[in-house]
Amino acid sequence: MWRLLSCTVCLFVSAGFSLRPVWAAEEELDGEVKTEVLFKPEQCSQRSKRGDLINAHYDGYLAKDGSQFYCSRTDRDGQPQWFVLGVGQVIKGLDDGIMGMCPGEKRKLTIPSTLAFGEKGKGPVPPNATVVFEVEVLSVSKGPRTMEAFGRMDLDKDKSLSKAEVKEYLKLEYEKGGKPRDDPFYEKLIDDIFYKNDDDRDGVISAKEYNIYQHDEL
């Protein structure tokens, strides 16, 4: 995922972001994420929390020289990223820094190496590198990650989730929130969910694959 990308277009598309980097030395961060709010909507009906399903764009830069190593607007056909917050699907610094964000909010996150790519680095990110992410959260929705939700989705009670069952659940959740979407939206979301959670690639998500918290029983 992390590779050097030419993302000139990102600099123009990310309206509202500060494109002039603000650098922070590793020792200045003291092992924590430095957060700068770049834009926040006046109306914020829902703040992101652990277990929520997040849809976001984010761009990554090396703090030492401002070089860009990732841009979601050019990766994977420019689609925003889907992930469950707070469970390790992104680096720890993003999990921490995106907590409490509203849909439409933009933040700059300066992340020490201990909460990013560590002593080994990854791809174009060198070892022990402080990184800066500019993040725009597009949507926050209730993540279907509790075993209670699993039971509601598992319509045929076979202790596994098909794509049709997950799609039906998501449609109901979005409609309940007054934000119905079209089929291509759900197909994209479901493909991403199954890519990240169907570990054995058998076309269904088992109870074990689903229970990312590894607690509470069916």
Short mmCIF file of C-alpha atoms in Angstrom, two decimals, residues 56-182:
data_model
loop_
_atom_site.label_atom_id
_atom_site.label_comp_id
_atom_site.label_asym_id
_atom_site.label_seq_id
_atom_site.Cartn_x
_atom_site.Cartn_y
_atom_site.Cartn_z
CA ALA A 56 -11.52 8.78 4.47
CA HIS A 57 -8.89 10.23 2.19
CA TYR A 58 -5.40 10.66 3.60
CA ASP A 59 -2.01 11.77 2.29
CA GLY A 60 1.27 10.79 3.93
CA TYR A 61 4.51 12.81 4.06
CA LEU A 62 7.93 12.33 5.65
CA ALA A 63 8.37 14.95 8.35
CA LYS A 64 12.10 15.36 7.71
CA ASP A 65 11.80 16.75 4.19
CA GLY A 66 8.09 16.91 3.26
CA SER A 67 8.35 14.25 0.54
CA GLN A 68 5.08 12.47 -0.11
CA PHE A 69 4.97 8.68 0.18
CA TYR A 70 1.23 8.00 -0.10
CA CYS A 71 -1.89 9.60 -1.57
CA SER A 72 -5.25 7.85 -1.42
CA ARG A 73 -6.55 9.94 -4.31
CA THR A 74 -4.23 8.13 -6.71
CA ASP A 75 -4.03 4.72 -5.02
CA ARG A 76 -6.65 2.13 -6.00
CA ASP A 77 -8.29 4.31 -8.65
CA GLY A 78 -8.51 7.25 -6.28
CA GLN A 79 -11.14 5.70 -4.04
CA PRO A 80 -11.25 6.81 -0.40
CA GLN A 81 -10.18 4.20 2.12
CA TRP A 82 -12.60 2.11 4.19
CA PHE A 83 -11.45 0.78 7.57
CA VAL A 84 -12.71 -0.01 11.04
CA LEU A 85 -11.32 2.50 13.51
CA GLY A 86 -9.23 1.49 16.50
CA VAL A 87 -8.61 -2.16 15.66
CA GLY A 88 -5.27 -2.04 13.83
CA GLN A 89 -6.40 -1.87 10.21
CA VAL A 90 -4.29 1.30 9.87
CA ILE A 91 -1.17 2.37 11.77
CA LYS A 92 -1.62 3.17 15.45
CA GLY A 93 -1.06 6.89 14.94
CA LEU A 94 -3.96 7.09 12.47
CA ASP A 95 -6.18 5.01 14.75
CA ASP A 96 -5.44 7.46 17.59
CA GLY A 97 -5.52 10.67 15.54
CA ILE A 98 -8.83 10.00 13.77
CA MET A 99 -10.73 9.35 17.01
CA GLY A 100 -13.45 11.93 17.64
CA MET A 101 -13.59 13.26 14.07
CA CYS A 102 -16.80 14.46 12.41
CA PRO A 103 -17.81 13.66 8.83
CA GLY A 104 -16.27 16.43 6.72
CA GLU A 105 -13.57 17.24 9.27
CA LYS A 106 -9.92 17.62 8.18
CA ARG A 107 -6.90 17.15 10.41
CA LYS A 108 -3.13 17.18 10.15
CA LEU A 109 -1.55 14.41 12.23
CA THR A 110 2.15 14.36 13.05
CA ILE A 111 2.99 10.83 14.12
CA PRO A 112 6.18 9.58 15.82
CA SER A 113 7.82 6.48 14.40
CA THR A 114 6.72 4.41 17.39
CA LEU A 115 3.09 4.91 16.30
CA ALA A 116 3.86 4.70 12.57
CA PHE A 117 6.32 2.32 10.86
CA GLY A 118 8.78 1.84 13.70
CA GLU A 119 12.42 0.81 13.63
CA LYS A 120 12.12 -1.10 10.34
CA GLY A 121 10.17 1.42 8.28
CA LYS A 122 8.09 0.29 5.31
CA GLY A 123 8.54 0.85 1.57
CA PRO A 124 9.62 4.47 0.99
CA VAL A 125 9.29 5.26 4.72
CA PRO A 126 12.75 4.85 6.31
CA PRO A 127 13.38 3.40 9.78
CA ASN A 128 12.50 5.58 12.78
CA ALA A 129 10.71 8.16 10.62
CA THR A 130 8.25 10.71 11.91
CA VAL A 131 5.40 11.01 9.41
CA VAL A 132 2.67 13.58 8.74
CA PHE A 133 -0.79 12.64 7.50
CA GLU A 134 -3.43 15.04 6.21
CA VAL A 135 -6.78 13.31 6.75
CA GLU A 136 -10.27 14.10 5.52
CA VAL A 137 -13.07 11.96 6.99
CA LEU A 138 -15.91 11.61 4.51
CA SER A 139 -18.28 9.43 6.51
CA VAL A 140 -18.62 7.77 9.91
CA SER A 141 -21.00 4.87 10.33
CA LYS A 142 -21.68 2.31 12.99
CA GLY A 143 -19.34 -0.57 12.37
CA PRO A 144 -20.96 -3.99 12.30
CA ARG A 145 -18.41 -5.46 14.69
CA THR A 146 -20.27 -6.63 17.80
CA MET A 147 -21.47 -10.19 18.05
CA GLU A 148 -24.97 -8.83 18.59
CA ALA A 149 -24.72 -7.21 15.16
CA PHE A 150 -23.32 -10.47 13.76
CA GLY A 151 -26.46 -12.26 14.97
CA ARG A 152 -28.69 -9.67 13.28
CA MET A 153 -26.80 -10.00 10.00
CA ASP A 154 -26.65 -13.78 10.03
CA LEU A 155 -30.14 -14.23 8.57
CA ASP A 156 -29.83 -17.98 7.91
CA LYS A 157 -28.13 -18.58 11.30
CA ASP A 158 -25.25 -20.58 9.84
CA LYS A 159 -22.65 -18.62 11.86
CA SER A 160 -21.15 -17.03 8.77
CA LEU A 161 -21.91 -13.90 6.77
CA SER A 162 -22.47 -13.85 3.02
CA LYS A 163 -22.07 -10.72 0.91
CA ALA A 164 -25.85 -10.55 0.53
CA GLU A 165 -26.35 -10.59 4.31
CA VAL A 166 -23.77 -7.87 4.91
CA LYS A 167 -25.22 -5.73 2.11
CA GLU A 168 -28.73 -5.99 3.55
CA TYR A 169 -27.46 -4.91 6.98
CA LEU A 170 -25.51 -1.95 5.60
CA LYS A 171 -28.47 -0.78 3.50
CA LEU A 172 -30.71 -0.79 6.56
CA GLU A 173 -28.11 1.11 8.61
CA TYR A 174 -27.64 3.83 5.99
CA GLU A 175 -31.37 4.14 5.35
CA LYS A 176 -32.01 4.38 9.08
CA GLY A 177 -29.51 7.23 9.24
CA GLY A 178 -31.30 9.01 6.41
CA LYS A 179 -28.43 8.47 3.96
CA PRO A 180 -29.45 5.76 1.47
CA ARG A 181 -26.83 4.96 -1.19
CA ASP A 182 -26.84 3.32 -4.61
#
